[in-house]
């Protein structure tokens, strides 16, 4: 175990210094997608994916969703962005791999999110924690009690949050919330 310290690790600084493709180990002709960070602290970090990478990632997310109880009979709504952020597409393809009915609602527009939850019978939702809290605040503004919806499961991640925040979200939305960890450099959320 002590020898693990001898293993070299790639740092964010190295990724930024080799922007955009300097650390790609394979042939770029095998690349089918890239994701990147926002670059707010310098060059964005760029992650290049092969089709095998994307298939593995979808399988991983599907397995994680299955572990928290989702099945092909569920309706999974994804309230994450579908741009360079890995949460949107990562969860979309994972839920599809699980064969759940997926609602790619994307980020924002809380009234529309709530309409979709009600109209489509969404029982599982993916959201960042701060947005889950905001959504819980909008329900009463729309005259809807979150407890009256079919929501039972919430997958949260992509920003730091405490166990107390997770429990607060569970209470506000009357769901069981599961933490999702991941980072672009490690194939996104899983």
JSON list of C-alpha atoms in Angstrom, two decimals:
[
{"chain": "A", "resi": 1, "resn": "UNK", "atom": "CA", "xyz": [0.00, 0.00, 0.00]},
{"chain": "A", "resi": 2, "resn": "UNK", "atom": "CA", "xyz": [2.86, 2.39, 0.72]},
{"chain": "A", "resi": 3, "resn": "UNK", "atom": "CA", "xyz": [4.04, 1.99, -2.87]},
{"chain": "A", "resi": 4, "resn": "UNK", "atom": "CA", "xyz": [0.94, 3.78, -4.15]},
{"chain": "A", "resi": 5, "resn": "UNK", "atom": "CA", "xyz": [2.77, 7.04, -3.40]},
{"chain": "A", "resi": 6, "resn": "UNK", "atom": "CA", "xyz": [5.25, 6.11, -6.14]},
{"chain": "A", "resi": 7, "resn": "UNK", "atom": "CA", "xyz": [2.59, 6.08, -8.85]},
{"chain": "A", "resi": 8, "resn": "UNK", "atom": "CA", "xyz": [2.58, 9.21, -11.00]},
{"chain": "A", "resi": 9, "resn": "UNK", "atom": "CA", "xyz": [-0.66, 11.16, -11.15]},
{"chain": "A", "resi": 10, "resn": "UNK", "atom": "CA", "xyz": [-1.75, 13.64, -13.77]},
{"chain": "A", "resi": 11, "resn": "UNK", "atom": "CA", "xyz": [-2.50, 17.02, -12.24]},
{"chain": "A", "resi": 12, "resn": "UNK", "atom": "CA", "xyz": [-4.96, 19.68, -13.31]},
{"chain": "A", "resi": 13, "resn": "UNK", "atom": "CA", "xyz": [-2.00, 21.97, -14.01]},
{"chain": "A", "resi": 14, "resn": "UNK", "atom": "CA", "xyz": [-0.54, 19.40, -16.42]},
{"chain": "A", "resi": 15, "resn": "UNK", "atom": "CA", "xyz": [-3.91, 19.08, -18.14]},
{"chain": "A", "resi": 16, "resn": "UNK", "atom": "CA", "xyz": [-4.18, 22.85, -18.53]},
{"chain": "A", "resi": 17, "resn": "UNK", "atom": "CA", "xyz": [-0.56, 23.15, -19.70]},
{"chain": "A", "resi": 18, "resn": "UNK", "atom": "CA", "xyz": [-1.20, 20.54, -22.41]},
{"chain": "A", "resi": 19, "resn": "UNK", "atom": "CA", "xyz": [-4.51, 22.03, -23.61]},
{"chain": "A", "resi": 20, "resn": "UNK", "atom": "CA", "xyz": [-6.28, 20.92, -25.72]},
{"chain": "A", "resi": 21, "resn": "UNK", "atom": "CA", "xyz": [-5.00, 17.52, -26.89]},
{"chain": "A", "resi": 22, "resn": "UNK", "atom": "CA", "xyz": [-1.44, 17.21, -25.56]},
{"chain": "A", "resi": 23, "resn": "UNK", "atom": "CA", "xyz": [-2.28, 14.40, -23.11]},
{"chain": "A", "resi": 24, "resn": "UNK", "atom": "CA", "xyz": [-4.44, 12.30, -25.44]},
{"chain": "A", "resi": 25, "resn": "UNK", "atom": "CA", "xyz": [-2.86, 8.85, -25.30]},
{"chain": "A", "resi": 26, "resn": "UNK", "atom": "CA", "xyz": [-4.80, 7.34, -28.22]},
{"chain": "A", "resi": 27, "resn": "UNK", "atom": "CA", "xyz": [-5.41, 8.35, -31.78]},
{"chain": "A", "resi": 28, "resn": "UNK", "atom": "CA", "xyz": [-7.77, 11.31, -32.15]},
{"chain": "A", "resi": 29, "resn": "UNK", "atom": "CA", "xyz": [-9.42, 9.53, -35.08]},
{"chain": "A", "resi": 30, "resn": "UNK", "atom": "CA", "xyz": [-10.91, 7.17, -32.46]},
{"chain": "A", "resi": 31, "resn": "UNK", "atom": "CA", "xyz": [-12.40, 10.05, -30.47]},
{"chain": "A", "resi": 32, "resn": "UNK", "atom": "CA", "xyz": [-16.15, 10.55, -30.71]},
{"chain": "A", "resi": 33, "resn": "UNK", "atom": "CA", "xyz": [-16.78, 13.19, -28.04]},
{"chain": "A", "resi": 34, "resn": "UNK", "atom": "CA", "xyz": [-15.01, 15.58, -25.75]},
{"chain": "A", "resi": 35, "resn": "UNK", "atom": "CA", "xyz": [-16.03, 17.29, -22.56]},
{"chain": "A", "resi": 36, "resn": "UNK", "atom": "CA", "xyz": [-14.23, 20.13, -20.85]},
{"chain": "A", "resi": 37, "resn": "UNK", "atom": "CA", "xyz": [-14.29, 22.18, -17.70]},
{"chain": "A", "resi": 38, "resn": "UNK", "atom": "CA", "xyz": [-15.36, 25.81, -17.82]},
{"chain": "A", "resi": 39, "resn": "UNK", "atom": "CA", "xyz": [-11.79, 27.08, -17.75]},
{"chain": "A", "resi": 40, "resn": "UNK", "atom": "CA", "xyz": [-12.60, 29.72, -15.15]},
{"chain": "A", "resi": 41, "resn": "UNK", "atom": "CA", "xyz": [-9.15, 29.26, -13.54]},
{"chain": "A", "resi": 42, "resn": "UNK", "atom": "CA", "xyz": [-7.13, 29.02, -16.76]},
{"chain": "A", "resi": 43, "resn": "UNK", "atom": "CA", "xyz": [-7.29, 26.76, -19.77]},
{"chain": "A", "resi": 44, "resn": "UNK", "atom": "CA", "xyz": [-10.17, 24.31, -19.58]},
{"chain": "A", "resi": 45, "resn": "UNK", "atom": "CA", "xyz": [-9.33, 20.69, -18.90]},
{"chain": "A", "resi": 46, "resn": "UNK", "atom": "CA", "xyz": [-10.31, 18.61, -21.93]},
{"chain": "A", "resi": 47, "resn": "UNK", "atom": "CA", "xyz": [-11.35, 14.97, -21.72]},
{"chain": "A", "resi": 48, "resn": "UNK", "atom": "CA", "xyz": [-11.54, 13.00, -24.96]},
{"chain": "A", "resi": 49, "resn": "UNK", "atom": "CA", "xyz": [-13.77, 9.90, -25.16]},
{"chain": "A", "resi": 50, "resn": "UNK", "atom": "CA", "xyz": [-13.77, 6.94, -27.51]},
{"chain": "A", "resi": 51, "resn": "UNK", "atom": "CA", "xyz": [-16.97, 5.00, -28.20]},
{"chain": "A", "resi": 52, "resn": "UNK", "atom": "CA", "xyz": [-15.71, 2.34, -25.79]},
{"chain": "A", "resi": 53, "resn": "UNK", "atom": "CA", "xyz": [-15.31, 5.02, -23.10]},
{"chain": "A", "resi": 54, "resn": "UNK", "atom": "CA", "xyz": [-18.88, 6.22, -23.63]},
{"chain": "A", "resi": 55, "resn": "UNK", "atom": "CA", "xyz": [-20.29, 2.69, -23.58]},
{"chain": "A", "resi": 56, "resn": "UNK", "atom": "CA", "xyz": [-18.41, 1.91, -20.36]},
{"chain": "A", "resi": 57, "resn": "UNK", "atom": "CA", "xyz": [-19.61, 5.15, -18.81]},
{"chain": "A", "resi": 58, "resn": "UNK", "atom": "CA", "xyz": [-23.25, 4.46, -19.75]},
{"chain": "A", "resi": 59, "resn": "UNK", "atom": "CA", "xyz": [-22.97, 0.98, -18.25]},
{"chain": "A", "resi": 60, "resn": "UNK", "atom": "CA", "xyz": [-21.47, 2.40, -15.05]},
{"chain": "A", "resi": 61, "resn": "UNK", "atom": "CA", "xyz": [-24.23, 4.99, -14.63]},
{"chain": "A", "resi": 62, "resn": "UNK", "atom": "CA", "xyz": [-26.91, 2.38, -15.41]},
{"chain": "A", "resi": 63, "resn": "UNK", "atom": "CA", "xyz": [-25.46, 0.13, -12.71]},
{"chain": "A", "resi": 64, "resn": "UNK", "atom": "CA", "xyz": [-25.41, 3.01, -10.22]},
{"chain": "A", "resi": 65, "resn": "UNK", "atom": "CA", "xyz": [-29.02, 3.89, -10.99]},
{"chain": "A", "resi": 66, "resn": "UNK", "atom": "CA", "xyz": [-29.99, 0.24, -10.63]},
{"chain": "A", "resi": 67, "resn": "UNK", "atom": "CA", "xyz": [-28.24, 0.12, -7.23]},
{"chain": "A", "resi": 68, "resn": "UNK", "atom": "CA", "xyz": [-30.48, 2.92, -5.94]},
{"chain": "A", "resi": 69, "resn": "UNK", "atom": "CA", "xyz": [-33.60, 1.14, -7.13]},
{"chain": "A", "resi": 70, "resn": "UNK", "atom": "CA", "xyz": [-34.32, 2.40, -10.63]},
{"chain": "A", "resi": 71, "resn": "UNK", "atom": "CA", "xyz": [-35.69, -0.08, -13.14]},
{"chain": "A", "resi": 72, "resn": "UNK", "atom": "CA", "xyz": [-36.85, -0.05, -16.74]},
{"chain": "A", "resi": 73, "resn": "UNK", "atom": "CA", "xyz": [-40.39, 0.77, -15.58]},
{"chain": "A", "resi": 74, "resn": "UNK", "atom": "CA", "xyz": [-39.28, 4.08, -14.05]},
{"chain": "A", "resi": 75, "resn": "UNK", "atom": "CA", "xyz": [-39.49, 7.61, -15.43]},
{"chain": "A", "resi": 76, "resn": "UNK", "atom": "CA", "xyz": [-36.15, 9.38, -14.98]},
{"chain": "A", "resi": 77, "resn": "UNK", "atom": "CA", "xyz": [-35.97, 13.15, -15.39]},
{"chain": "A", "resi": 78, "resn": "UNK", "atom": "CA", "xyz": [-32.59, 14.78, -15.84]},
{"chain": "A", "resi": 79, "resn": "UNK", "atom": "CA", "xyz": [-32.43, 18.43, -14.82]},
{"chain": "A", "resi": 80, "resn": "UNK", "atom": "CA", "xyz": [-28.73, 18.83, -15.64]},
{"chain": "A", "resi": 81, "resn": "UNK", "atom": "CA", "xyz": [-27.25, 20.72, -18.53]},
{"chain": "A", "resi": 82, "resn": "UNK", "atom": "CA", "xyz": [-26.42, 18.86, -21.74]},
{"chain": "A", "resi": 83, "resn": "UNK", "atom": "CA", "xyz": [-23.42, 20.91, -22.81]},
{"chain": "A", "resi": 84, "resn": "UNK", "atom": "CA", "xyz": [-19.83, 20.34, -21.83]},
{"chain": "A", "resi": 85, "resn": "UNK", "atom": "CA", "xyz": [-20.92, 19.35, -18.29]},
{"chain": "A", "resi": 86, "resn": "UNK", "atom": "CA", "xyz": [-20.73, 15.56, -17.96]},
{"chain": "A", "resi": 87, "resn": "UNK", "atom": "CA", "xyz": [-23.80, 15.17, -15.73]},
{"chain": "A", "resi": 88, "resn": "UNK", "atom": "CA", "xyz": [-26.37, 15.76, -18.42]},
{"chain": "A", "resi": 89, "resn": "UNK", "atom": "CA", "xyz": [-25.22, 13.27, -21.04]},
{"chain": "A", "resi": 90, "resn": "UNK", "atom": "CA", "xyz": [-23.73, 10.85, -18.53]},
{"chain": "A", "resi": 91, "resn": "UNK", "atom": "CA", "xyz": [-27.02, 10.36, -16.72]},
{"chain": "A", "resi": 92, "resn": "UNK", "atom": "CA", "xyz": [-29.04, 10.49, -19.93]},
{"chain": "A", "resi": 93, "resn": "UNK", "atom": "CA", "xyz": [-27.16, 7.59, -21.52]},
{"chain": "A", "resi": 94, "resn": "UNK", "atom": "CA", "xyz": [-27.03, 5.65, -18.26]},
{"chain": "A", "resi": 95, "resn": "UNK", "atom": "CA", "xyz": [-30.80, 5.91, -17.75]},
{"chain": "A", "resi": 96, "resn": "UNK", "atom": "CA", "xyz": [-31.38, 4.94, -21.37]},
{"chain": "A", "resi": 97, "resn": "UNK", "atom": "CA", "xyz": [-29.04, 1.96, -20.97]},
{"chain": "A", "resi": 98, "resn": "UNK", "atom": "CA", "xyz": [-31.19, 0.93, -18.01]},
{"chain": "A", "resi": 99, "resn": "UNK", "atom": "CA", "xyz": [-34.15, 1.29, -20.40]},
{"chain": "A", "resi": 100, "resn": "UNK", "atom": "CA", "xyz": [-35.96, 3.76, -18.14]},
{"chain": "A", "resi": 101, "resn": "UNK", "atom": "CA", "xyz": [-38.19, 6.30, -19.83]},
{"chain": "A", "resi": 102, "resn": "UNK", "atom": "CA", "xyz": [-35.96, 9.37, -19.83]},
{"chain": "A", "resi": 103, "resn": "UNK", "atom": "CA", "xyz": [-36.99, 13.00, -19.76]},
{"chain": "A", "resi": 104, "resn": "UNK", "atom": "CA", "xyz": [-34.05, 15.18, -20.88]},
{"chain": "A", "resi": 105, "resn": "UNK", "atom": "CA", "xyz": [-35.49, 18.30, -19.26]},
{"chain": "A", "resi": 106, "resn": "UNK", "atom": "CA", "xyz": [-32.07, 20.01, -19.01]},
{"chain": "A", "resi": 107, "resn": "UNK", "atom": "CA", "xyz": [-31.19, 22.76, -16.56]},
{"chain": "A", "resi": 108, "resn": "UNK", "atom": "CA", "xyz": [-33.45, 25.46, -15.21]},
{"chain": "A", "resi": 109, "resn": "UNK", "atom": "CA", "xyz": [-37.06, 26.47, -15.90]},
{"chain": "A", "resi": 110, "resn": "UNK", "atom": "CA", "xyz": [-38.41, 25.14, -12.62]},
{"chain": "A", "resi": 111, "resn": "UNK", "atom": "CA", "xyz": [-42.07, 25.55, -13.57]},
{"chain": "A", "resi": 112, "resn": "UNK", "atom": "CA", "xyz": [-41.51, 23.36, -16.61]},
{"chain": "A", "resi": 113, "resn": "UNK", "atom": "CA", "xyz": [-39.57, 20.81, -14.52]},
{"chain": "A", "resi": 114, "resn": "UNK", "atom": "CA", "xyz": [-42.52, 20.56, -12.13]},
{"chain": "A", "resi": 115, "resn": "UNK", "atom": "CA", "xyz": [-45.00, 20.30, -15.02]},
{"chain": "A", "resi": 116, "resn": "UNK", "atom": "CA", "xyz": [-42.97, 17.43, -16.48]},
{"chain": "A", "resi": 117, "resn": "UNK", "atom": "CA", "xyz": [-42.76, 15.69, -13.09]},
{"chain": "A", "resi": 118, "resn": "UNK", "atom": "CA", "xyz": [-46.54, 15.84, -12.78]},
{"chain": "A", "resi": 119, "resn": "UNK", "atom": "CA", "xyz": [-47.51, 15.18, -16.40]},
{"chain": "A", "resi": 120, "resn": "UNK", "atom": "CA", "xyz": [-45.02, 12.39, -17.12]},
{"chain": "A", "resi": 121, "resn": "UNK", "atom": "CA", "xyz": [-45.19, 10.67, -13.72]},
{"chain": "A", "resi": 122, "resn": "UNK", "atom": "CA", "xyz": [-41.50, 11.23, -13.07]},
{"chain": "A", "resi": 123, "resn": "UNK", "atom": "CA", "xyz": [-40.44, 9.16, -10.08]},
{"chain": "A", "resi": 124, "resn": "UNK", "atom": "CA", "xyz": [-36.66, 9.65, -10.29]},
{"chain": "A", "resi": 125, "resn": "UNK", "atom": "CA", "xyz": [-34.87, 12.96, -10.74]},
{"chain": "A", "resi": 126, "resn": "UNK", "atom": "CA", "xyz": [-31.24, 13.94, -11.21]},
{"chain": "A", "resi": 127, "resn": "UNK", "atom": "CA", "xyz": [-30.31, 17.43, -9.98]},
{"chain": "A", "resi": 128, "resn": "UNK", "atom": "CA", "xyz": [-27.50, 19.37, -8.40]},
{"chain": "A", "resi": 129, "resn": "UNK", "atom": "CA", "xyz": [-28.23, 19.91, -4.68]},
{"chain": "A", "resi": 130, "resn": "UNK", "atom": "CA", "xyz": [-28.74, 23.68, -4.86]},
{"chain": "A", "resi": 131, "resn": "UNK", "atom": "CA", "xyz": [-31.21, 23.23, -7.70]},
{"chain": "A", "resi": 132, "resn": "UNK", "atom": "CA", "xyz": [-33.09, 20.50, -5.82]},
{"chain": "A", "resi": 133, "resn": "UNK", "atom": "CA", "xyz": [-33.60, 23.01, -2.99]},
{"chain": "A", "resi": 134, "resn": "UNK", "atom": "CA", "xyz": [-34.73, 25.69, -5.46]},
{"chain": "A", "resi": 135, "resn": "UNK", "atom": "CA", "xyz": [-37.15, 23.25, -7.08]},
{"chain": "A", "resi": 136, "resn": "UNK", "atom": "CA", "xyz": [-38.59, 22.39, -3.66]},
{"chain": "A", "resi": 137, "resn": "UNK", "atom": "CA", "xyz": [-39.21, 26.12, -3.12]},
{"chain": "A", "resi": 138, "resn": "UNK", "atom": "CA", "xyz": [-41.03, 26.49, -6.45]},
{"chain": "A", "resi": 139, "resn": "UNK", "atom": "CA", "xyz": [-43.49, 23.64, -5.84]},
{"chain": "A", "resi": 140, "resn": "UNK", "atom": "CA", "xyz": [-45.58, 25.65, -3.32]},
{"chain": "A", "resi": 141, "resn": "UNK", "atom": "CA", "xyz": [-45.36, 28.73, -5.56]},
{"chain": "A", "resi": 142, "resn": "UNK", "atom": "CA", "xyz": [-47.11, 26.58, -8.17]},
{"chain": "A", "resi": 143, "resn": "UNK", "atom": "CA", "xyz": [-49.67, 25.43, -5.59]},
{"chain": "A", "resi": 144, "resn": "UNK", "atom": "CA", "xyz": [-48.31, 21.87, -5.59]},
{"chain": "A", "resi": 145, "resn": "UNK", "atom": "CA", "xyz": [-47.21, 19.83, -2.61]},
{"chain": "A", "resi": 146, "resn": "UNK", "atom": "CA", "xyz": [-44.09, 17.84, -3.59]},
{"chain": "A", "resi": 147, "resn": "UNK", "atom": "CA", "xyz": [-45.50, 14.96, -1.53]},
{"chain": "A", "resi": 148, "resn": "UNK", "atom": "CA", "xyz": [-48.42, 14.72, -3.97]},
{"chain": "A", "resi": 149, "resn": "UNK", "atom": "CA", "xyz": [-46.13, 13.85, -6.89]},
{"chain": "A", "resi": 150, "resn": "UNK", "atom": "CA", "xyz": [-44.77, 10.47, -7.95]},
{"chain": "A", "resi": 151, "resn": "UNK", "atom": "CA", "xyz": [-41.19, 11.49, -7.07]},
{"chain": "A", "resi": 152, "resn": "UNK", "atom": "CA", "xyz": [-39.52, 8.90, -4.85]},
{"chain": "A", "resi": 153, "resn": "UNK", "atom": "CA", "xyz": [-35.84, 9.01, -5.82]},
{"chain": "A", "resi": 154, "resn": "UNK", "atom": "CA", "xyz": [-33.38, 11.86, -6.25]},
{"chain": "A", "resi": 155, "resn": "UNK", "atom": "CA", "xyz": [-29.80, 11.55, -7.46]},
{"chain": "A", "resi": 156, "resn": "UNK", "atom": "CA", "xyz": [-27.71, 14.57, -6.47]},
{"chain": "A", "resi": 157, "resn": "UNK", "atom": "CA", "xyz": [-24.14, 15.57, -7.10]},
{"chain": "A", "resi": 158, "resn": "UNK", "atom": "CA", "xyz": [-21.83, 17.84, -9.13]},
{"chain": "A", "resi": 159, "resn": "UNK", "atom": "CA", "xyz": [-21.36, 20.30, -6.30]},
{"chain": "A", "resi": 160, "resn": "UNK", "atom": "CA", "xyz": [-20.24, 19.89, -2.70]},
{"chain": "A", "resi": 161, "resn": "UNK", "atom": "CA", "xyz": [-22.99, 19.29, -0.16]},
{"chain": "A", "resi": 162, "resn": "UNK", "atom": "CA", "xyz": [-23.22, 17.97, 3.35]},
{"chain": "A", "resi": 163, "resn": "UNK", "atom": "CA", "xyz": [-25.19, 15.05, 4.68]},
{"chain": "A", "resi": 164, "resn": "UNK", "atom": "CA", "xyz": [-27.38, 17.59, 6.46]},
{"chain": "A", "resi": 165, "resn": "UNK", "atom": "CA", "xyz": [-28.17, 19.28, 3.13]},
{"chain": "A", "resi": 166, "resn": "UNK", "atom": "CA", "xyz": [-29.05, 15.90, 1.59]},
{"chain": "A", "resi": 167, "resn": "UNK", "atom": "CA", "xyz": [-31.41, 15.16, 4.49]},
{"chain": "A", "resi": 168, "resn": "UNK", "atom": "CA", "xyz": [-32.98, 18.64, 4.14]},
{"chain": "A", "resi": 169, "resn": "UNK", "atom": "CA", "xyz": [-33.61, 17.97, 0.44]},
{"chain": "A", "resi": 170, "resn": "UNK", "atom": "CA", "xyz": [-35.12, 14.58, 1.24]},
{"chain": "A", "resi": 171, "resn": "UNK", "atom": "CA", "xyz": [-37.53, 16.19, 3.68]},
{"chain": "A", "resi": 172, "resn": "UNK", "atom": "CA", "xyz": [-38.42, 19.10, 1.37]},
{"chain": "A", "resi": 173, "resn": "UNK", "atom": "CA", "xyz": [-39.20, 16.85, -1.61]},
{"chain": "A", "resi": 174, "resn": "UNK", "atom": "CA", "xyz": [-40.28, 13.73, 0.29]},
{"chain": "A", "resi": 175, "resn": "UNK", "atom": "CA", "xyz": [-37.77, 11.55, -1.56]},
{"chain": "A", "resi": 176, "resn": "UNK", "atom": "CA", "xyz": [-34.79, 9.33, -0.84]},
{"chain": "A", "resi": 177, "resn": "UNK", "atom": "CA", "xyz": [-31.73, 11.22, -2.10]},
{"chain": "A", "resi": 178, "resn": "UNK", "atom": "CA", "xyz": [-28.54, 9.48, -3.19]},
{"chain": "A", "resi": 179, "resn": "UNK", "atom": "CA", "xyz": [-25.18, 11.14, -3.63]},
{"chain": "A", "resi": 180, "resn": "UNK", "atom": "CA", "xyz": [-23.52, 10.83, -7.01]},
{"chain": "A", "resi": 181, "resn": "UNK", "atom": "CA", "xyz": [-19.80, 11.34, -7.19]},
{"chain": "A", "resi": 182, "resn": "UNK", "atom": "CA", "xyz": [-17.68, 11.82, -10.25]},
{"chain": "A", "resi": 183, "resn": "UNK", "atom": "CA", "xyz": [-15.48, 14.13, -12.21]},
{"chain": "A", "resi": 184, "resn": "UNK", "atom": "CA", "xyz": [-14.80, 14.70, -15.86]},
{"chain": "A", "resi": 185, "resn": "UNK", "atom": "CA", "xyz": [-11.28, 13.33, -15.54]},
{"chain": "A", "resi": 186, "resn": "UNK", "atom": "CA", "xyz": [-12.63, 10.00, -14.27]},
{"chain": "A", "resi": 187, "resn": "UNK", "atom": "CA", "xyz": [-15.25, 9.42, -17.00]},
{"chain": "A", "resi": 188, "resn": "UNK", "atom": "CA", "xyz": [-17.88, 11.71, -15.46]},
{"chain": "A", "resi": 189, "resn": "UNK", "atom": "CA", "xyz": [-20.50, 10.83, -12.87]},
{"chain": "A", "resi": 190, "resn": "UNK", "atom": "CA", "xyz": [-21.05, 7.26, -11.88]}
]
